[in-house]
């Protein structure tokens, strides 16, 4: 594609954006390592619902837990999101669209019986892994007679 038809504001920006990784980023690898160290096994970059064209970063299929690691810029972190200087209208709409899609994904997964965890890239991976472990273990306990309180996925209530 030539530069005239590209959405990038310059060839340098285009080259920079093309080098952004879609998976296996440093925060993602750190989270996966921390979760793995807790003894949990998961699928990487999988679709929780095969008919829904959206992938979670970590998927625990039997427990039906989907973990998304969201980048601060791409998903509009309330603490760290920065407003783009160049092509700001495009980027503002891009982030807004990402956030709408995130909410839609969360809703669809919850309707299908999944627990969704969202982790910001700036979060401590060990602490985030502990949250993942708590939800995973609660879901597995639910298979044995208890289930999660829908209002608070960190709390288990008896059936």
Coordinates of C-alpha atoms in Angstrom, one line a residue:
X1 CA 0.0 0.0 0.0
X2 CA 1.5 3.4 -0.9
X3 CA 1.7 6.3 1.6
X4 CA -1.2 8.2 -0.1
X5 CA -3.7 5.5 0.8
X6 CA -2.3 4.8 4.3
X7 CA -4.1 6.1 7.4
X8 CA -0.6 6.8 9.0
X9 CA 0.4 10.4 9.1
X10 CA 3.9 9.7 7.7
X11 CA 6.0 6.8 6.5
X12 CA 7.9 6.8 9.8
X13 CA 4.7 6.5 11.8
X14 CA 3.5 3.7 9.5
X15 CA 6.8 1.8 10.1
X16 CA 6.5 2.3 13.9
X17 CA 2.9 1.1 14.0
X18 CA 3.7 -1.9 11.9
X19 CA 6.4 -2.9 14.4
X20 CA 3.8 -3.1 17.3
X21 CA 3.3 -6.6 18.3
X22 CA -0.2 -8.1 18.5
X23 CA 0.8 -10.7 21.1
X24 CA 3.8 -11.9 23.2
X25 CA 4.4 -8.3 24.4
X26 CA 6.6 -7.9 27.5
X27 CA 3.7 -7.3 29.8
X28 CA 1.8 -10.3 28.4
X29 CA 4.9 -12.6 28.8
X30 CA 5.3 -11.4 32.4
X31 CA 1.7 -12.1 33.2
X32 CA 1.8 -15.5 31.5
X33 CA 5.0 -16.4 33.4
X34 CA 3.5 -15.4 36.8
X35 CA 0.3 -17.3 36.1
X36 CA 2.3 -20.4 35.0
X37 CA 4.4 -20.1 38.2
X38 CA 1.3 -20.5 40.2
X39 CA 0.7 -23.9 38.6
X40 CA -2.1 -22.8 36.3
X41 CA -2.3 -23.9 32.6
X42 CA -4.1 -22.0 30.0
X43 CA -4.5 -21.4 26.2
X44 CA -2.8 -18.4 24.7
X45 CA -4.5 -16.1 22.3
X46 CA -7.6 -18.2 22.0
X47 CA -11.2 -17.5 21.3
X48 CA -13.3 -18.2 24.3
X49 CA -16.4 -18.5 22.1
X50 CA -15.5 -20.0 18.7
X51 CA -18.3 -18.1 17.0
X52 CA -17.1 -14.8 18.3
X53 CA -14.1 -13.4 16.5
X54 CA -12.3 -12.1 19.6
X55 CA -9.4 -13.6 21.4
X56 CA -8.4 -13.4 25.0
X57 CA -4.8 -13.4 26.1
X58 CA -5.2 -16.3 28.5
X59 CA -8.1 -18.7 28.3
X60 CA -9.0 -21.3 30.9
X61 CA -11.5 -23.3 28.9
X62 CA -12.8 -25.7 31.6
X63 CA -13.2 -23.0 34.2
X64 CA -14.6 -20.6 31.6
X65 CA -12.3 -17.7 32.6
X66 CA -11.0 -15.3 30.0
X67 CA -8.2 -12.9 30.8
X68 CA -7.4 -9.8 28.6
X69 CA -4.3 -7.8 29.1
X70 CA -5.1 -4.3 27.9
X71 CA -2.5 -1.8 26.7
X72 CA -2.8 1.6 28.4
X73 CA -2.8 3.6 25.1
X74 CA -4.9 1.2 23.0
X75 CA -7.7 0.7 25.6
X76 CA -7.7 4.2 27.2
X77 CA -6.3 3.5 30.7
X78 CA -7.7 6.1 33.1
X79 CA -4.2 6.5 34.7
X80 CA -1.8 6.3 31.8
X81 CA -3.6 6.9 28.5
X82 CA -2.0 9.7 26.5
X83 CA -3.7 11.7 23.8
X84 CA -2.1 11.4 20.4
X85 CA -0.7 14.7 19.1
X86 CA -0.6 13.7 15.4
X87 CA -3.9 12.5 13.8
X88 CA -5.6 12.9 17.2
X89 CA -9.1 12.5 15.8
X90 CA -8.3 9.1 14.3
X91 CA -6.7 7.9 17.5
X92 CA -9.4 9.2 19.8
X93 CA -12.0 7.3 17.7
X94 CA -9.8 4.2 17.6
X95 CA -9.5 4.1 21.4
X96 CA -13.3 4.7 21.8
X97 CA -14.0 1.9 19.4
X98 CA -11.7 -0.4 21.3
X99 CA -13.4 0.4 24.5
X100 CA -16.8 -0.2 23.0
X101 CA -15.7 -3.6 21.7
X102 CA -14.2 -4.5 25.1
X103 CA -17.5 -3.8 26.8
X104 CA -19.4 -5.8 24.1
X105 CA -16.9 -8.7 24.5
X106 CA -17.3 -8.7 28.3
X107 CA -21.0 -8.7 28.0
X108 CA -21.2 -11.5 25.4
X109 CA -18.8 -13.7 27.4
X110 CA -20.7 -13.1 30.7
X111 CA -24.0 -14.0 28.9
X112 CA -22.3 -17.3 27.9
X113 CA -21.3 -18.1 31.4
X114 CA -17.7 -16.9 31.4
X115 CA -15.8 -14.7 33.9
X116 CA -13.9 -11.9 32.3
X117 CA -10.8 -10.4 33.9
X118 CA -9.2 -7.3 32.5
X119 CA -5.6 -6.5 33.5
X120 CA -3.9 -3.2 32.5
X121 CA -0.4 -3.5 31.1
X122 CA 1.0 -1.3 34.0
X123 CA -0.3 -3.6 36.7
X124 CA 2.1 -5.8 38.7
X125 CA 2.1 -9.2 36.9
X126 CA 2.4 -11.1 40.2
X127 CA -0.6 -9.3 41.7
X128 CA -2.6 -9.8 38.5
X129 CA -1.7 -13.5 38.5
X130 CA -2.9 -13.8 42.0
X131 CA -6.3 -12.3 40.9
X132 CA -6.4 -14.7 38.0
X133 CA -5.6 -17.7 40.3
X134 CA -8.3 -16.6 42.8
X135 CA -11.0 -16.5 40.1
X136 CA -9.8 -19.7 38.5
X137 CA -9.9 -21.6 41.8
X138 CA -13.3 -20.2 42.7
X139 CA -14.7 -21.3 39.3
X140 CA -13.2 -24.7 39.8
X141 CA -14.8 -24.9 43.3
X142 CA -18.1 -23.9 41.5
X143 CA -17.8 -27.1 39.5
X144 CA -18.0 -28.9 42.8
X145 CA -21.2 -27.3 44.2
X146 CA -20.6 -23.5 44.6
X147 CA -20.8 -20.8 42.0
X148 CA -19.6 -17.2 41.6
X149 CA -21.6 -14.3 42.8
X150 CA -22.4 -12.5 39.5
X151 CA -22.2 -9.1 41.1
X152 CA -18.7 -9.8 42.5
X153 CA -16.7 -12.3 40.6
X154 CA -14.1 -12.4 43.3
X155 CA -16.6 -13.9 45.8
X156 CA -18.0 -17.4 45.8
X157 CA -21.5 -18.2 47.2
X158 CA -22.9 -21.6 47.9
X159 CA -25.6 -23.1 45.6

